[in-house]
């Protein structure tokens, strides 16, 4: 099934493995909150035990360097998209209040971006990620 929308995460490729996984989880959670239509229906096993819903469509995860992340960030801003960000200082904070304060202390140009989460029409996401490679 081809969905009309697409979800993409762009993560700085030189991060440690645990950092990449952490960034992906936080970005996906933020996108799911902002775009509840991303979430499917609950799962039920043969014993009738219910499990939580999952994201209903694939999430494409791209690796990028700092310049590629910044370029994609600017593309998203220029298209007035709502999107999720993750910055380097968030690895050193331990709660949401400090996370938001860390971001609030920076101008857009000062944000040390390590990850972006995008969800929009498939064509828009394809244009924004056309030069990026999947994260390995």
Backbone as numpy.savetxt, mean C-alpha at the origin, in Angstrom:
# Nx Ny Nz CAx CAy CAz Cx Cy Cz
-11.31 -13.87 -13.24 -12.16 -12.69 -13.24 -11.26 -11.46 -13.24
-11.54 -10.55 -14.12 -10.78 -9.29 -14.20 -11.58 -8.20 -13.50
-11.00 -7.64 -12.44 -11.67 -6.59 -11.68 -11.45 -5.24 -12.37
-12.39 -4.31 -12.24 -12.21 -2.98 -12.84 -11.20 -2.13 -12.08
-10.90 -2.53 -10.85 -9.93 -1.80 -10.03 -8.68 -2.66 -9.84
-7.65 -2.00 -9.35 -6.40 -2.71 -9.10 -5.77 -2.13 -7.84
-5.14 -2.99 -7.07 -4.45 -2.60 -5.86 -2.97 -2.87 -6.06
-2.15 -1.87 -5.77 -0.70 -2.01 -5.92 0.00 -1.45 -4.69
1.00 -2.19 -4.25 1.89 -1.71 -3.21 3.24 -1.49 -3.85
3.87 -0.39 -3.53 5.22 -0.10 -4.02 6.08 0.01 -2.77
7.05 -0.89 -2.65 7.86 -1.00 -1.44 9.33 -0.87 -1.81
10.06 -0.09 -1.00 11.48 0.09 -1.27 12.18 -1.26 -1.19
12.83 -1.64 -2.26 13.38 -2.98 -2.42 14.55 -3.29 -1.49
15.23 -2.28 -0.97 16.40 -2.55 -0.14 16.07 -2.72 1.34
14.80 -2.77 1.70 14.42 -2.98 3.09 14.67 -4.44 3.50
14.82 -4.66 4.80 14.91 -6.02 5.32 13.59 -6.74 5.08
13.64 -8.06 5.02 12.44 -8.85 4.75 11.29 -8.55 5.70
11.59 -8.46 7.01 10.53 -8.18 7.97 9.94 -6.80 7.75
10.77 -5.84 7.30 10.26 -4.50 7.04 9.33 -4.50 5.83
9.69 -5.22 4.77 8.84 -5.31 3.59 7.47 -5.89 3.96
7.48 -6.96 4.74 6.21 -7.59 5.15 5.39 -6.64 6.01
6.05 -5.93 6.92 5.37 -4.99 7.80 4.75 -3.85 7.00
5.52 -3.27 6.08 5.01 -2.18 5.25 3.81 -2.66 4.43
3.92 -3.84 3.83 2.81 -4.38 3.03 1.54 -4.54 3.87
1.69 -5.06 5.09 0.53 -5.25 5.96 -0.12 -3.92 6.33
0.70 -2.95 6.73 0.15 -1.65 7.12 -0.53 -0.95 5.94
0.11 -0.96 4.78 -0.47 -0.30 3.61 -1.79 -0.95 3.21
-1.83 -2.28 3.20 -3.05 -2.98 2.81 -4.18 -2.69 3.79
-3.85 -2.66 5.09 -4.86 -2.33 6.09 -5.43 -0.93 5.88
-4.54 0.02 5.57 -5.00 1.39 5.33 -5.89 1.48 4.11
-5.51 0.78 3.05 -6.32 0.80 1.83 -7.68 0.14 2.07
-7.69 -0.97 2.81 -8.96 -1.66 3.08 -9.90 -0.78 3.89
-9.36 0.03 4.77 -10.20 0.95 5.53 -10.77 2.04 4.63
-9.93 2.59 3.78 -10.37 3.70 2.90 -11.27 3.21 1.77
-11.04 1.99 1.30 -11.80 1.43 0.18 -12.44 0.11 0.62
-13.52 0.17 1.40 -14.12 -1.06 1.94 -14.61 -2.02 0.85
-14.80 -1.52 -0.35 -15.22 -2.41 -1.44 -14.13 -3.41 -1.82
-12.91 -3.20 -1.31 -11.81 -4.14 -1.55 -12.02 -5.46 -0.82
-12.86 -5.44 0.21 -13.02 -6.60 1.08 -14.13 -7.50 0.55
-13.83 -8.80 0.53 -14.80 -9.80 0.07 -15.74 -10.23 1.18
-16.32 -11.39 1.00 -17.26 -11.96 1.97 -16.51 -12.87 2.94
-17.10 -13.13 4.12 -16.45 -14.05 5.07 -16.30 -15.46 4.47
-15.32 -16.17 4.97 -15.09 -17.56 4.56 -15.75 -18.48 5.58
-16.19 -19.65 5.12 -16.81 -20.65 5.99 -16.27 -22.00 5.56
-15.79 -22.79 6.53 -15.30 -24.12 6.18 -16.45 -25.13 6.21
-16.14 -26.39 5.91 -17.17 -27.44 5.83 -17.80 -27.72 7.18
-17.14 -27.33 8.27 -17.70 -27.49 9.61 -18.52 -26.27 10.04
-18.75 -25.35 9.13 -19.52 -24.12 9.35 -18.80 -23.13 10.25
-17.48 -23.26 10.39 -16.72 -22.28 11.16 -16.45 -21.07 10.26
-16.74 -19.88 10.78 -16.55 -18.65 10.01 -15.15 -18.08 10.21
-14.62 -17.52 9.13 -13.34 -16.81 9.14 -13.56 -15.42 8.56
-12.69 -14.51 8.88 -12.86 -13.14 8.41 -12.72 -13.06 6.90
-13.30 -12.03 6.31 -13.12 -11.80 4.88 -11.67 -11.45 4.58
-11.29 -11.61 3.34 -9.98 -11.21 2.85 -10.17 -10.14 1.77
-9.09 -9.55 1.37 -9.13 -8.65 0.22 -9.62 -9.49 -0.97
-10.56 -8.98 -1.73 -11.23 -9.78 -2.76 -10.48 -9.92 -4.07
-9.47 -9.09 -4.29 -8.75 -9.15 -5.56 -7.26 -9.20 -5.29
-6.47 -9.60 -6.26 -5.02 -9.67 -6.04 -4.44 -8.30 -5.67
-3.37 -8.35 -4.88 -2.61 -7.16 -4.54 -1.25 -7.32 -5.22
-0.92 -6.41 -6.11 0.34 -6.46 -6.85 1.39 -5.70 -6.06
2.51 -6.36 -5.79 3.55 -5.77 -4.96 4.79 -5.53 -5.81
5.17 -4.27 -5.90 6.31 -3.85 -6.72 7.46 -3.42 -5.82
8.67 -3.68 -6.27 9.86 -3.18 -5.60 10.31 -1.92 -6.30
10.90 -1.01 -5.56 11.33 0.25 -6.14 12.47 0.83 -5.31
13.22 1.73 -5.93 14.20 2.48 -5.15 13.53 3.78 -4.71
14.25 4.58 -3.95 13.66 5.81 -3.39 13.15 6.75 -4.48
13.89 6.88 -5.57 13.48 7.78 -6.65 12.20 7.28 -7.33
12.08 5.97 -7.51 10.88 5.41 -8.14 9.66 5.57 -7.23
9.87 5.40 -5.95 8.76 5.62 -5.01 8.33 7.07 -5.04
9.28 7.98 -5.03 8.95 9.41 -5.07 8.21 9.76 -6.35
8.65 9.22 -7.49 7.98 9.48 -8.76 6.54 8.97 -8.73
6.34 7.76 -8.19 5.00 7.20 -8.11 4.13 8.02 -7.15
4.72 8.47 -6.06 4.02 9.35 -5.11 3.52 10.61 -5.81
4.39 11.24 -6.58 4.01 12.47 -7.30 2.93 12.18 -8.33
3.03 11.05 -9.01 1.99 10.67 -9.98 0.64 10.51 -9.28
0.63 9.88 -8.12 -0.62 9.69 -7.38 -1.19 11.03 -6.92
-0.33 11.91 -6.43 -0.79 13.24 -6.01 -1.34 14.03 -7.20
-0.65 13.96 -8.33 -1.10 14.71 -9.52 -2.44 14.21 -10.04
-2.78 12.97 -9.73 -4.08 12.41 -10.13 -5.11 12.54 -9.02
-4.75 13.23 -7.94 -5.66 13.43 -6.80 -6.18 12.12 -6.22
-5.35 11.08 -6.20 -5.75 9.80 -5.62 -5.63 9.84 -4.11
-6.50 9.11 -3.44 -6.32 8.83 -2.02 -5.42 7.60 -1.96
-4.33 7.69 -1.18 -3.42 6.54 -1.12 -2.76 6.48 0.24
-2.17 5.34 0.52 -1.50 5.10 1.80 0.00 5.31 1.65
0.62 5.81 2.71 2.08 5.96 2.72 2.66 5.27 3.95
3.91 4.90 3.84 4.68 4.39 4.98 6.05 5.05 4.87
6.52 5.63 5.97 7.80 6.33 5.95 8.82 5.61 6.83
10.09 5.85 6.54 11.19 5.22 7.29 11.07 5.41 8.80
10.76 6.62 9.30 10.69 6.81 10.75 9.64 5.94 11.45
8.64 5.43 10.73 7.61 4.60 11.36 8.17 3.29 11.88
9.35 2.89 11.42 9.98 1.68 11.96 10.45 1.88 13.41
10.56 3.13 13.84 11.07 3.39 15.18 9.99 3.84 16.16
8.78 4.02 15.69 7.69 4.41 16.59 6.95 3.15 17.02
6.16 3.27 18.06 5.51 2.07 18.58 3.99 2.19 18.71
3.43 3.27 18.18 1.97 3.41 18.27 1.48 4.38 17.19
0.19 4.33 16.97 -0.42 5.11 15.89 -0.31 6.61 16.12
-0.39 7.05 17.35 -0.29 8.49 17.64 1.09 9.00 17.23
2.13 8.28 17.62 3.49 8.69 17.24 3.72 8.57 15.74
3.11 7.55 15.12 3.22 7.40 13.66 2.68 8.64 12.95
1.48 9.04 13.32 0.86 10.20 12.68 1.62 11.49 12.98
2.15 11.61 14.19 2.94 12.79 14.55 4.22 12.85 13.73
4.82 11.71 13.48 6.05 11.65 12.68 5.78 12.15 11.26
4.69 11.72 10.67 4.33 12.16 9.32 3.95 13.65 9.34
3.20 14.06 10.34 2.76 15.46 10.42 3.91 16.44 10.57
5.05 15.98 11.07 6.20 16.85 11.26 6.96 17.13 9.96
6.58 16.46 8.88 7.30 16.57 7.60 6.44 17.23 6.54
7.08 18.02 5.68 6.40 18.47 4.47 6.36 17.29 3.50
5.58 17.42 2.45 5.54 16.34 1.44 6.93 16.01 0.92
7.71 17.05 0.68 9.06 16.85 0.13 9.99 16.17 1.13
9.73 16.33 2.42 10.58 15.75 3.46 10.24 14.31 3.80
9.09 13.83 3.37 8.69 12.46 3.70 9.71 11.46 3.16
10.26 10.62 4.04 11.21 9.58 3.66 10.40 8.32 3.36
9.84 8.27 2.16 8.91 7.22 1.78 9.61 5.88 1.58
9.03 4.83 2.18 9.50 3.47 1.91 8.40 2.60 1.33
7.17 3.12 1.31 6.07 2.35 0.74 4.86 3.20 0.41
4.18 2.77 -0.64 2.92 3.40 -1.07 1.89 2.31 -1.30
0.65 2.61 -0.99 -0.47 1.72 -1.29 -1.45 2.45 -2.16
-1.76 1.86 -3.31 -2.64 2.49 -4.30 -3.80 1.57 -4.63
-4.98 2.17 -4.79 -6.16 1.42 -5.23 -6.97 2.38 -6.10
-7.18 2.00 -7.34 -7.93 2.86 -8.27 -8.31 2.02 -9.48
-8.87 2.69 -10.48 -9.17 2.01 -11.74 -7.92 1.33 -12.26
-8.10 0.15 -12.81 -6.99 -0.65 -13.32 -6.10 0.15 -14.26
-6.68 0.90 -15.18 -5.89 1.66 -16.15 -4.99 2.69 -15.46
-5.51 3.33 -14.44 -4.73 4.34 -13.72 -3.55 3.69 -13.01
-3.80 2.60 -12.31 -2.71 1.92 -11.60 -1.68 1.39 -12.59
-2.13 0.85 -13.71 -1.19 0.34 -14.72 -0.29 1.45 -15.25
-0.83 2.64 -15.47 -0.02 3.76 -15.93 0.99 4.19 -14.87
0.57 4.17 -13.63 1.45 4.64 -12.55 2.56 3.65 -12.22
2.37 2.38 -12.52 3.35 1.36 -12.16 4.03 0.74 -13.37
3.84 1.33 -14.56 4.30 0.68 -15.80 5.79 0.44 -15.87
6.61 1.20 -15.17 8.07 0.99 -15.25 8.61 0.20 -14.05
7.74 -0.20 -13.14 8.18 -0.91 -11.94 8.18 -2.42 -12.15
9.03 -3.10 -11.40 9.13 -4.57 -11.43 8.54 -5.12 -10.16
8.01 -6.35 -10.24 7.47 -6.99 -9.05 8.57 -7.18 -8.02
8.20 -7.04 -6.76 9.14 -7.22 -5.65 9.56 -8.67 -5.60
10.86 -8.89 -5.46 11.34 -10.29 -5.38 11.87 -10.57 -4.00
